[in-house]
CSV table of C-alpha atoms in Angstrom, one decimal:
chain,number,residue,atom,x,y,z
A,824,UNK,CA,-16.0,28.4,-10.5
A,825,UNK,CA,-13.5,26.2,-8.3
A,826,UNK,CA,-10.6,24.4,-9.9
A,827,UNK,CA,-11.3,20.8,-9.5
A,828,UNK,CA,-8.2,18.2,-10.0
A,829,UNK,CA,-10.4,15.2,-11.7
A,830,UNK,CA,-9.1,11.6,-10.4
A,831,UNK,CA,-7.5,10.0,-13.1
A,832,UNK,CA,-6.7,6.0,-12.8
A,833,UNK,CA,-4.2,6.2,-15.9
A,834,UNK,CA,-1.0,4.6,-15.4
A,835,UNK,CA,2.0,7.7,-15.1
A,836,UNK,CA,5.5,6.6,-16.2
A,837,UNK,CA,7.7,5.4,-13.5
A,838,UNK,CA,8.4,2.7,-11.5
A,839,UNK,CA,6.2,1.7,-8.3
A,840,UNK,CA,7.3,-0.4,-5.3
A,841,UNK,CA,5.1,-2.6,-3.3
A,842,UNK,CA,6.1,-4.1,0.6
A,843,UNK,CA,4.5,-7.0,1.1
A,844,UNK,CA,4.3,-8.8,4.4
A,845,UNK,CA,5.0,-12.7,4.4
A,846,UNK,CA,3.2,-13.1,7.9
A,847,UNK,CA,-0.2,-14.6,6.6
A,848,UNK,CA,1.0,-15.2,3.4
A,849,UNK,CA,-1.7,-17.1,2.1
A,850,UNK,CA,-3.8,-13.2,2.6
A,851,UNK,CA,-0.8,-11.3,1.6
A,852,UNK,CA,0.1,-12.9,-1.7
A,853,UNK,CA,-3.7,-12.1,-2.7
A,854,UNK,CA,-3.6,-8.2,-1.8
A,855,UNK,CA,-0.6,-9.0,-3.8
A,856,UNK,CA,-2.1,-10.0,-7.2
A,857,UNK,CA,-4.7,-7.7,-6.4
A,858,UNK,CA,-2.5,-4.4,-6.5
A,859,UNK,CA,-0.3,-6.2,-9.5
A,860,UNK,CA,-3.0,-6.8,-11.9
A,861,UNK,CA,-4.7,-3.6,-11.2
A,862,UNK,CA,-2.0,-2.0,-11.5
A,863,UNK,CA,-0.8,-4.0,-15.0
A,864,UNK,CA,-4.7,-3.3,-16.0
A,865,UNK,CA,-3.8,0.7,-16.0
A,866,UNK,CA,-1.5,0.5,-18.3
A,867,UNK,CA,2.0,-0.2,-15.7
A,868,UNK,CA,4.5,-2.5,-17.4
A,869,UNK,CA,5.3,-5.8,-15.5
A,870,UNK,CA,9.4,-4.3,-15.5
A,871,UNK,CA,8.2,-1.3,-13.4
A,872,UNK,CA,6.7,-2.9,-10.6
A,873,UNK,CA,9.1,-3.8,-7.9
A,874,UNK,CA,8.2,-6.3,-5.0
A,875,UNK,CA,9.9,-6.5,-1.9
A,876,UNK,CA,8.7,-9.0,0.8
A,877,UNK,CA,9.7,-8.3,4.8
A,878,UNK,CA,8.8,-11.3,7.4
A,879,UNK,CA,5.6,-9.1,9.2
A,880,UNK,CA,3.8,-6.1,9.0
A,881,UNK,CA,6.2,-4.4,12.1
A,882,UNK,CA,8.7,-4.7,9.3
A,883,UNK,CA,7.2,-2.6,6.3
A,884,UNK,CA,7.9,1.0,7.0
A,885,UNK,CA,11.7,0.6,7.9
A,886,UNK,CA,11.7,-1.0,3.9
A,887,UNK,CA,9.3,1.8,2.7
A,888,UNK,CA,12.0,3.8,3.8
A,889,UNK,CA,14.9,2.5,1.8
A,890,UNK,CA,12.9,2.5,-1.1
A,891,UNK,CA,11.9,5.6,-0.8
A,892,UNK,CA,15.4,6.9,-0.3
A,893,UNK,CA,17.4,4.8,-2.9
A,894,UNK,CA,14.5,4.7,-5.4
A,895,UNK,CA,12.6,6.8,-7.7
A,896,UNK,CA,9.1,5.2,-7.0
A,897,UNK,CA,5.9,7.2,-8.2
A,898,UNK,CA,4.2,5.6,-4.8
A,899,UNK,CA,4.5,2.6,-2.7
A,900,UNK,CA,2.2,0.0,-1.9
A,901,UNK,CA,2.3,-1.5,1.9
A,902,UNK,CA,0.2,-4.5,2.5
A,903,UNK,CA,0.2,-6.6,5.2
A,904,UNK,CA,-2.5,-8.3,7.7
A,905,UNK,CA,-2.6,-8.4,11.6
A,906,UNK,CA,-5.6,-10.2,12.5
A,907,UNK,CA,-6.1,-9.8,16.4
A,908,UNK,CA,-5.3,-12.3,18.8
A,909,UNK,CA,-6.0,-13.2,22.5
A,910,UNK,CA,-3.4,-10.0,23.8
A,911,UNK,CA,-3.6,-6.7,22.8
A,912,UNK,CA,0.0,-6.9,20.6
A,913,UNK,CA,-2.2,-6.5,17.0
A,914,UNK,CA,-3.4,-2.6,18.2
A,915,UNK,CA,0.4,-2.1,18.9
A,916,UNK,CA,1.6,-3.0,15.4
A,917,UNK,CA,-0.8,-1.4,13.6
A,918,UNK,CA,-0.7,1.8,15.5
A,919,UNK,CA,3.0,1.9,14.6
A,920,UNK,CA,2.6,0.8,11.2
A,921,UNK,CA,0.1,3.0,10.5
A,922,UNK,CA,1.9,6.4,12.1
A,923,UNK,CA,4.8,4.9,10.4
A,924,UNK,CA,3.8,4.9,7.4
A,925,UNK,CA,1.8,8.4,7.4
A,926,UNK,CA,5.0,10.1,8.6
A,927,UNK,CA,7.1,8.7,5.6
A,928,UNK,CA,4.3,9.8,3.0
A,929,UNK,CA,4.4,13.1,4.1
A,930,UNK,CA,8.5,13.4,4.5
A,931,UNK,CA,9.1,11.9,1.0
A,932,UNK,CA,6.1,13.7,-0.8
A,933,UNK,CA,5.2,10.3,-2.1
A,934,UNK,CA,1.8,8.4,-1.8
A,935,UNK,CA,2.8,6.1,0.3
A,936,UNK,CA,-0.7,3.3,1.1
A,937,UNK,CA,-1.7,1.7,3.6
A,938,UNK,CA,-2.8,-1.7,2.4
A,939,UNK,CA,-2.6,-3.5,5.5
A,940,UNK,CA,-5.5,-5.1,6.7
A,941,UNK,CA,-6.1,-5.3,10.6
A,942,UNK,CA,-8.7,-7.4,11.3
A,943,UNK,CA,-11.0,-9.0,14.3
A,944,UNK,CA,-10.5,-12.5,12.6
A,945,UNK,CA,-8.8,-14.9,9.7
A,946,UNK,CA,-12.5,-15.1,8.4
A,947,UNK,CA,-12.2,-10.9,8.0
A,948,UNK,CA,-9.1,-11.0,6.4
A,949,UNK,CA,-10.4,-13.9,3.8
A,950,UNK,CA,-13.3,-11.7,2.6
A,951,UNK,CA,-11.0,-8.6,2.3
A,952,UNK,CA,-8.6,-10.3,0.1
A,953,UNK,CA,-10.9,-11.4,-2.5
A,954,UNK,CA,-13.6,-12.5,-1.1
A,955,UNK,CA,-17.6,-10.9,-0.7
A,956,UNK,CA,-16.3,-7.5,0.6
A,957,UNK,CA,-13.5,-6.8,-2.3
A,958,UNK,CA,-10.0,-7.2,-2.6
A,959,UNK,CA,-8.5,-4.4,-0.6
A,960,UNK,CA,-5.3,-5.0,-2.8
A,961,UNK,CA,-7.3,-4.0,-5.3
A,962,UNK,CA,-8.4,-0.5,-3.7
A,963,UNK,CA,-4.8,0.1,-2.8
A,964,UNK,CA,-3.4,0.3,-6.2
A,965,UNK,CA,-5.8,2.1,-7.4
A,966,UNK,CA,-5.6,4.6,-4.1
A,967,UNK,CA,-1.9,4.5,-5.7
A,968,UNK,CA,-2.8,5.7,-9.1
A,969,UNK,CA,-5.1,8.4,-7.9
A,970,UNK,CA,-2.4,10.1,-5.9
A,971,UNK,CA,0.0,10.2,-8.6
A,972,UNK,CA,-1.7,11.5,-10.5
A,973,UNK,CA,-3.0,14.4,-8.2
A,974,UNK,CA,0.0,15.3,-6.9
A,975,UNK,CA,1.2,15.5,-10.6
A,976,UNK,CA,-1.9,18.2,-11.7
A,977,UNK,CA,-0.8,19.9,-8.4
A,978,UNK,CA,3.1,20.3,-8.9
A,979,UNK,CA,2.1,21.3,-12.6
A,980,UNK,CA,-1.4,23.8,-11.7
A,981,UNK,CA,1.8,26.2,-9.6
């Protein structure tokens, strides 16, 4: 029978960080509270949740970065939104974001999430930020939790 790593939700000691865009702040600080309380709801103490806010979404992975070099974070959260416009500059920040992002995941062996929502319209964002589709907040903390916790059955099943 295959070895199956079950997801776990359960809260891991440590501290995680979480990048937060203030471009579209009013959608941002609601991913926001999203990822906190789900995050506080798993059993995370308020002191181990660190917030760090960087004027737009182009801005998150170079502070991913630090954090991930001068801190011991379990995972770090990125949310942002880019909702598109009447040029083509929203598919250029979230292609780099996104590649961004990946890249430092993978270099630091941290889950590193992609919370940033890149959307046709303000309406979009609304509904993914706590409104009739979900708060994608929400989903990214508990994308965070999931991955710590994998990674943690994997480093300890070799």
């Amino acid at each position: 029978m295959p070895k199956v790593f079950p997801e776990s939700l359960a809260a891991p000691a440590g501290r995680f960080a979480i990048v937060v865009s203030r471009y579209n702040e009013t959608i941002t600080a609601r991913l926001l509270d999203g990822a906190v309380r789900t995050l506080m709801s798993h059993g995370t103490a308020d002191q181990n949740i660190e917030i760090a806010w960087v004027p737009g979404a182009f801005e998150i992975p170079l502070a991913t970065e630090k954090l991930l070099v001068q801190g011991d974070y379990l995972a770090v959260l990125c949310l942002g939104v880019v909702i598109r416009g009447e040029t083509t500059h929203d598919q250029h920040i979230n292609r780099a974001v996104s590649l961004q992002l990946c890249e430092l995941g993978i270099k630091h062996q941290r889950p590193v999430l992609f919370g940033v929502l890149t959307c046709e319209t303000l309406e979009q964002a609304i509904h993914r930020s706590g409104g009739n589709v979900g708060n994608k907040g929400v989903e990214c903390a508990e994308a965070a939790l999931a991955m710590v916790n994998l990674l943690d059955q994997i480093d300890r099943a070799n």
